[in-house]
XYZ file of C-alpha atoms in Angstrom:
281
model
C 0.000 0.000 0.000
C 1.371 3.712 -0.921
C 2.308 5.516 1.932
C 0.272 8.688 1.367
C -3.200 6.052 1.157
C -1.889 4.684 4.646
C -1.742 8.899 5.729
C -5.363 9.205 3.960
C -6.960 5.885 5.575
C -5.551 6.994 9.083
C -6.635 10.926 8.763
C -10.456 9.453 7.812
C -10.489 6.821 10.635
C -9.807 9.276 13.457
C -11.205 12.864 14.495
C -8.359 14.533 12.944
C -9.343 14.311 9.423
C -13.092 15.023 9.848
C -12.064 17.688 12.506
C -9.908 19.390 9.773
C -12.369 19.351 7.308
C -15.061 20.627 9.494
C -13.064 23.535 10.877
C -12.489 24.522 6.955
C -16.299 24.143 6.483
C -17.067 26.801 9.773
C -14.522 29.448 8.506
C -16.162 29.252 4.716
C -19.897 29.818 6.919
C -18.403 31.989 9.502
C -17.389 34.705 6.673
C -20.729 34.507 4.848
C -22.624 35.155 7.910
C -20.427 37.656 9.449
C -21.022 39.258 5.698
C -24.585 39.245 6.538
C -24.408 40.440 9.307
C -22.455 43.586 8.344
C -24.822 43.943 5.654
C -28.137 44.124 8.132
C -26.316 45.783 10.272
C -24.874 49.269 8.001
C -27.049 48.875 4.904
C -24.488 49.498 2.967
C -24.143 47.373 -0.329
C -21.810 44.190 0.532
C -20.293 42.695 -2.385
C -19.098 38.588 -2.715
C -15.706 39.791 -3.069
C -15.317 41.203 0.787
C -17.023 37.540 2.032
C -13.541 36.509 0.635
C -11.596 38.698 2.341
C -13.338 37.330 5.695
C -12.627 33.853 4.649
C -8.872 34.268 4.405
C -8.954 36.030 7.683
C -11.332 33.269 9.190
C -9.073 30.494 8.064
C -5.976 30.798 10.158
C -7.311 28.588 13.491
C -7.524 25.876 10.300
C -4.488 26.655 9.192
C -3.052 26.100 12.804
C -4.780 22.951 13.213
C -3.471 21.301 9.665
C 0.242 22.447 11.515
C -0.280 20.565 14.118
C -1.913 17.308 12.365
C 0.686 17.495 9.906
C 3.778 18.031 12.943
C 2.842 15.166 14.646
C 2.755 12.924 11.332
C 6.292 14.330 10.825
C 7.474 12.826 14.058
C 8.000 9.687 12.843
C 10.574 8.636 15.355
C 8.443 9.943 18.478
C 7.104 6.517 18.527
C 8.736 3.196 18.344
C 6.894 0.877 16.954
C 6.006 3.248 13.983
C 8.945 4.444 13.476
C 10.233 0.746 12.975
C 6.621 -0.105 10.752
C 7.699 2.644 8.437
C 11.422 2.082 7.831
C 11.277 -1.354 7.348
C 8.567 -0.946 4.650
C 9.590 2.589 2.901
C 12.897 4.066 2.518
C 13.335 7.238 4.339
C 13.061 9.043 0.756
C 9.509 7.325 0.238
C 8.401 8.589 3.657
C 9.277 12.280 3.672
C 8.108 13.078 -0.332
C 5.018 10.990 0.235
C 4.240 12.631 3.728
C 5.398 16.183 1.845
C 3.075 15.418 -1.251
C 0.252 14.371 0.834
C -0.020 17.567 3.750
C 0.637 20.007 0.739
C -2.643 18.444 -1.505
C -4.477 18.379 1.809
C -4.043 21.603 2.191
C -4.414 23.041 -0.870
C -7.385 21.092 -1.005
C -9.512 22.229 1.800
C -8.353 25.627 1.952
C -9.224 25.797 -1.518
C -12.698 24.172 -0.786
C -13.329 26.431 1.830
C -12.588 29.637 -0.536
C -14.806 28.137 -3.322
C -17.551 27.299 -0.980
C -17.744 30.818 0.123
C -17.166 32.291 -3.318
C -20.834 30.129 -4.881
C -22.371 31.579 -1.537
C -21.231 34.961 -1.500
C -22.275 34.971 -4.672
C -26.084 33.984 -4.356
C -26.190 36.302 -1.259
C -24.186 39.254 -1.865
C -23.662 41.669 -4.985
C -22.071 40.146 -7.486
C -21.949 42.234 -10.091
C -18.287 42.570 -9.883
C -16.044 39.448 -11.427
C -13.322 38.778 -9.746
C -10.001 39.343 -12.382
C -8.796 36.246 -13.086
C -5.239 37.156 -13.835
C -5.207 38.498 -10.045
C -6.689 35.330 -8.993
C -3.912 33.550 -10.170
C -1.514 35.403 -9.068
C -2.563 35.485 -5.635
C -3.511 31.342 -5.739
C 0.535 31.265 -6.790
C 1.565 33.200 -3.397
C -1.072 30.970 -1.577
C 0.669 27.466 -2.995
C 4.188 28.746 -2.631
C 3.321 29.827 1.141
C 1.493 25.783 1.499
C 5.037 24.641 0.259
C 7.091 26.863 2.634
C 4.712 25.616 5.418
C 4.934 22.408 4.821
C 9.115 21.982 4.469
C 9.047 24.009 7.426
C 7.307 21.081 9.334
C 9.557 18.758 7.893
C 12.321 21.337 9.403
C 11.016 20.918 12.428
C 10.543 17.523 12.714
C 13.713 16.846 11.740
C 15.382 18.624 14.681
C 12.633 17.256 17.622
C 11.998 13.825 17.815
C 9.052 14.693 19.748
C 5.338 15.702 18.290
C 4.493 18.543 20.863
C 8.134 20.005 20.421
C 7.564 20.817 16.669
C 4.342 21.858 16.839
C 4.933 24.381 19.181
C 7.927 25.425 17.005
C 6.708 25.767 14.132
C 3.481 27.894 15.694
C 5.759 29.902 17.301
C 7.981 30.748 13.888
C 4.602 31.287 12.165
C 2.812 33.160 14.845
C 5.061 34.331 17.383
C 7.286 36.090 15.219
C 5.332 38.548 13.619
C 3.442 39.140 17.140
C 6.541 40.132 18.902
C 7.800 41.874 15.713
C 4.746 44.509 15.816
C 5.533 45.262 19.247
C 8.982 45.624 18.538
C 7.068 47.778 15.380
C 4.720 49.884 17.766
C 8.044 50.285 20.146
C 9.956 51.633 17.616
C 6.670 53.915 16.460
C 6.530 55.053 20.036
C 9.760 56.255 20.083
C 10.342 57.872 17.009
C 7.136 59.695 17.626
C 5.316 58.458 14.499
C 2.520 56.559 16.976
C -0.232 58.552 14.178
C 1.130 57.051 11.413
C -1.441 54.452 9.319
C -0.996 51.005 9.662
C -0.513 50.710 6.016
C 2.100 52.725 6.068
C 3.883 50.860 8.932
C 5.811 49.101 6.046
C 7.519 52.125 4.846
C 8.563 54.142 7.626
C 9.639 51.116 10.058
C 12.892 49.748 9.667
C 11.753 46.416 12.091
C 8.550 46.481 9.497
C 10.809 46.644 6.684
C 12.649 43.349 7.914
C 9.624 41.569 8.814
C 8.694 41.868 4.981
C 11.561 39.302 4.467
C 10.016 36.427 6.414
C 8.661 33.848 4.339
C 5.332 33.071 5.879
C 4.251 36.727 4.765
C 3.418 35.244 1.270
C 0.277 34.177 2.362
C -0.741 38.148 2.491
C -0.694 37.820 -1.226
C -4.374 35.824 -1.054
C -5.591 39.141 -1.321
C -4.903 39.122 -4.959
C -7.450 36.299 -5.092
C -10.348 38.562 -4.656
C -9.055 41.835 -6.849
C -12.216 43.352 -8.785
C -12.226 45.275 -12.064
C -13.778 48.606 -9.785
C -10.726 48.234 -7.324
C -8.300 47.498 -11.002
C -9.229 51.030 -12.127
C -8.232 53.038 -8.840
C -5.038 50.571 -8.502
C -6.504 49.730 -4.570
C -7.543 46.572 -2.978
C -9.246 47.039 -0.456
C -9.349 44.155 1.721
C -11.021 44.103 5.868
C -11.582 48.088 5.308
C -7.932 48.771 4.683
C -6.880 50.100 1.069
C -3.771 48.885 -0.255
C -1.585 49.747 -3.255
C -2.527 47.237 -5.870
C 1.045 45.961 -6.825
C 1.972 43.201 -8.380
C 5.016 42.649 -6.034
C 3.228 43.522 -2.856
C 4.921 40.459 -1.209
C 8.190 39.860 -3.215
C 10.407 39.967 -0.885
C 9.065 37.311 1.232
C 8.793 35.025 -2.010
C 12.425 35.670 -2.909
C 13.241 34.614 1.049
C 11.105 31.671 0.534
C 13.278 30.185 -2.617
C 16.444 30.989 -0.823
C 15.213 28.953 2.108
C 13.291 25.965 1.216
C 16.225 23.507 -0.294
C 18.502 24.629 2.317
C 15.692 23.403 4.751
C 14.471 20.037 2.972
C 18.453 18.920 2.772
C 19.183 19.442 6.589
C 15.932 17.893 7.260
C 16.653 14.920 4.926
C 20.122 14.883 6.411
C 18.995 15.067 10.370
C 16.520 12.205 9.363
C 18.794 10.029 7.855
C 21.477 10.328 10.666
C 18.855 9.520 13.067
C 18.434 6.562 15.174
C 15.684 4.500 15.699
């Protein structure tokens, strides 16, 4: 049996898989009625477009969740008697691509669900006289992908340095969540004391040096899902504008984080590869 079917079969047979899936499910229904509920609530027009916006927001505990199913499958030497089951029937190269493979499709699958789901609904509800552009779409699915990739060679990172499930997850939380927290205090600090406290969130990027270096960490690519909801209205003023904030529609919005991302991920997958191999049962 392929190793990524074994991963499949055990995913459906426990609460993790459904879990996962049903998590996905409440962000896509989460956005669309926190859309209606802006709607009733100012009377203002609400277009399909913004029930996006909410969904990419609303997706993150999911996102968290798939880290730490996807961690503790990465542990493969945590336990034992699995770690002996798999070696003895797949070579360590079958094991890591297939496990890899498998998490990336997962996500990209549900995530991608989830987004469609609220796209047909937000669509029935909500205006939807605007299309959404689809060479914007693309562009932001190809930041979304990349940022799945970097996500997932970062739990193969991880797991590759802790032989222990709870270890890596917490790591690789912590490098996708506690970095930028304690970098926009070390933002706001820096604000504070300059005396530029008034200064727009927006423009936090430019006139931060500690924002400016934050730009170069690679899970910041998964800003670029914005692009996945860009309108033709919001094409002729050259703004997205995405949770009430409007932003400079540019093509390289999150380059910098993509070029980091490149840089980093076969460094990552050949220490990982190498930490795994050197390991002992």
């Amino acid at each position: 049996m392929n190793l990524w079917r074994v991963e499949l079969f055990h995913l459906l047979r426990t609460w993790r898989g459904w879990t996962l899936s049903g998590v996905f499910l409440l962000a896509s229904l989460l956005a669309v009625l926190m859309g209606f509920l802006i709607h009733r609530s100012s009377g203002s027009s609400f277009t399909y477009d913004q029930t996006l916006d909410l969904y990419t927001l609303l997706a993150w505990p999911a996102l968290l969740l798939w880290t730490g199913i996807a961690a503790s499958s990465f542990a493969i030497d945590s336990n034992k008697e699995r770690s002996v089951f798999l070696r003895l029937r797949f070579s360590l190269a079958e094991i890591l691509i297939s496990k890899s493979v498998f998490y990336f499709a997962l996500l990209g699958t549900l995530w991608l669900a989830g987004f469609a789901i609220t796209f047909l609904l937000g669509l029935v509800i909500y205006d939807g006289s605007h299309q959404i552009s689809l060479g914007w779409f693309l562009w932001g699915l190809f930041f979304f992908l990349i940022g799945g990739v970097f996500s997932t060679i970062l739990i193969l990172f991880c797991g590759a340095l802790f032989r222990g499930a709870v270890a890596s997850v917490l790591v690789v939380i912590g490098l996708n969540l506690g970095i930028p927290i304690i970098a926009s205090l070390l933002v706001f600090l820096e604000l504070l004391i300059r005396g530029l406290t008034n200064t727009p969130p927006v423009e936090w990027e430019t006139v931060s040096y500690v924002a400016r270096g934050l730009l170069w960490w690679p899970p910041a690519t998964y800003d670029g899902v914005i692009f996945m909801s860009v309108t033709p209205s919001e094409m002729a003023v050259d703004t997205n504008i995405t949770l009430g904030q409007a932003l400079e529609l540019e093509p390289y919005f999150r380059i910098k984080p993509l070029i980091s991302t490149v840089i980093l991920l076969p460094a990552m997958a050949l220490f990982g590869w190498h930490r795994y191999a050197k390991r002992e049962v």
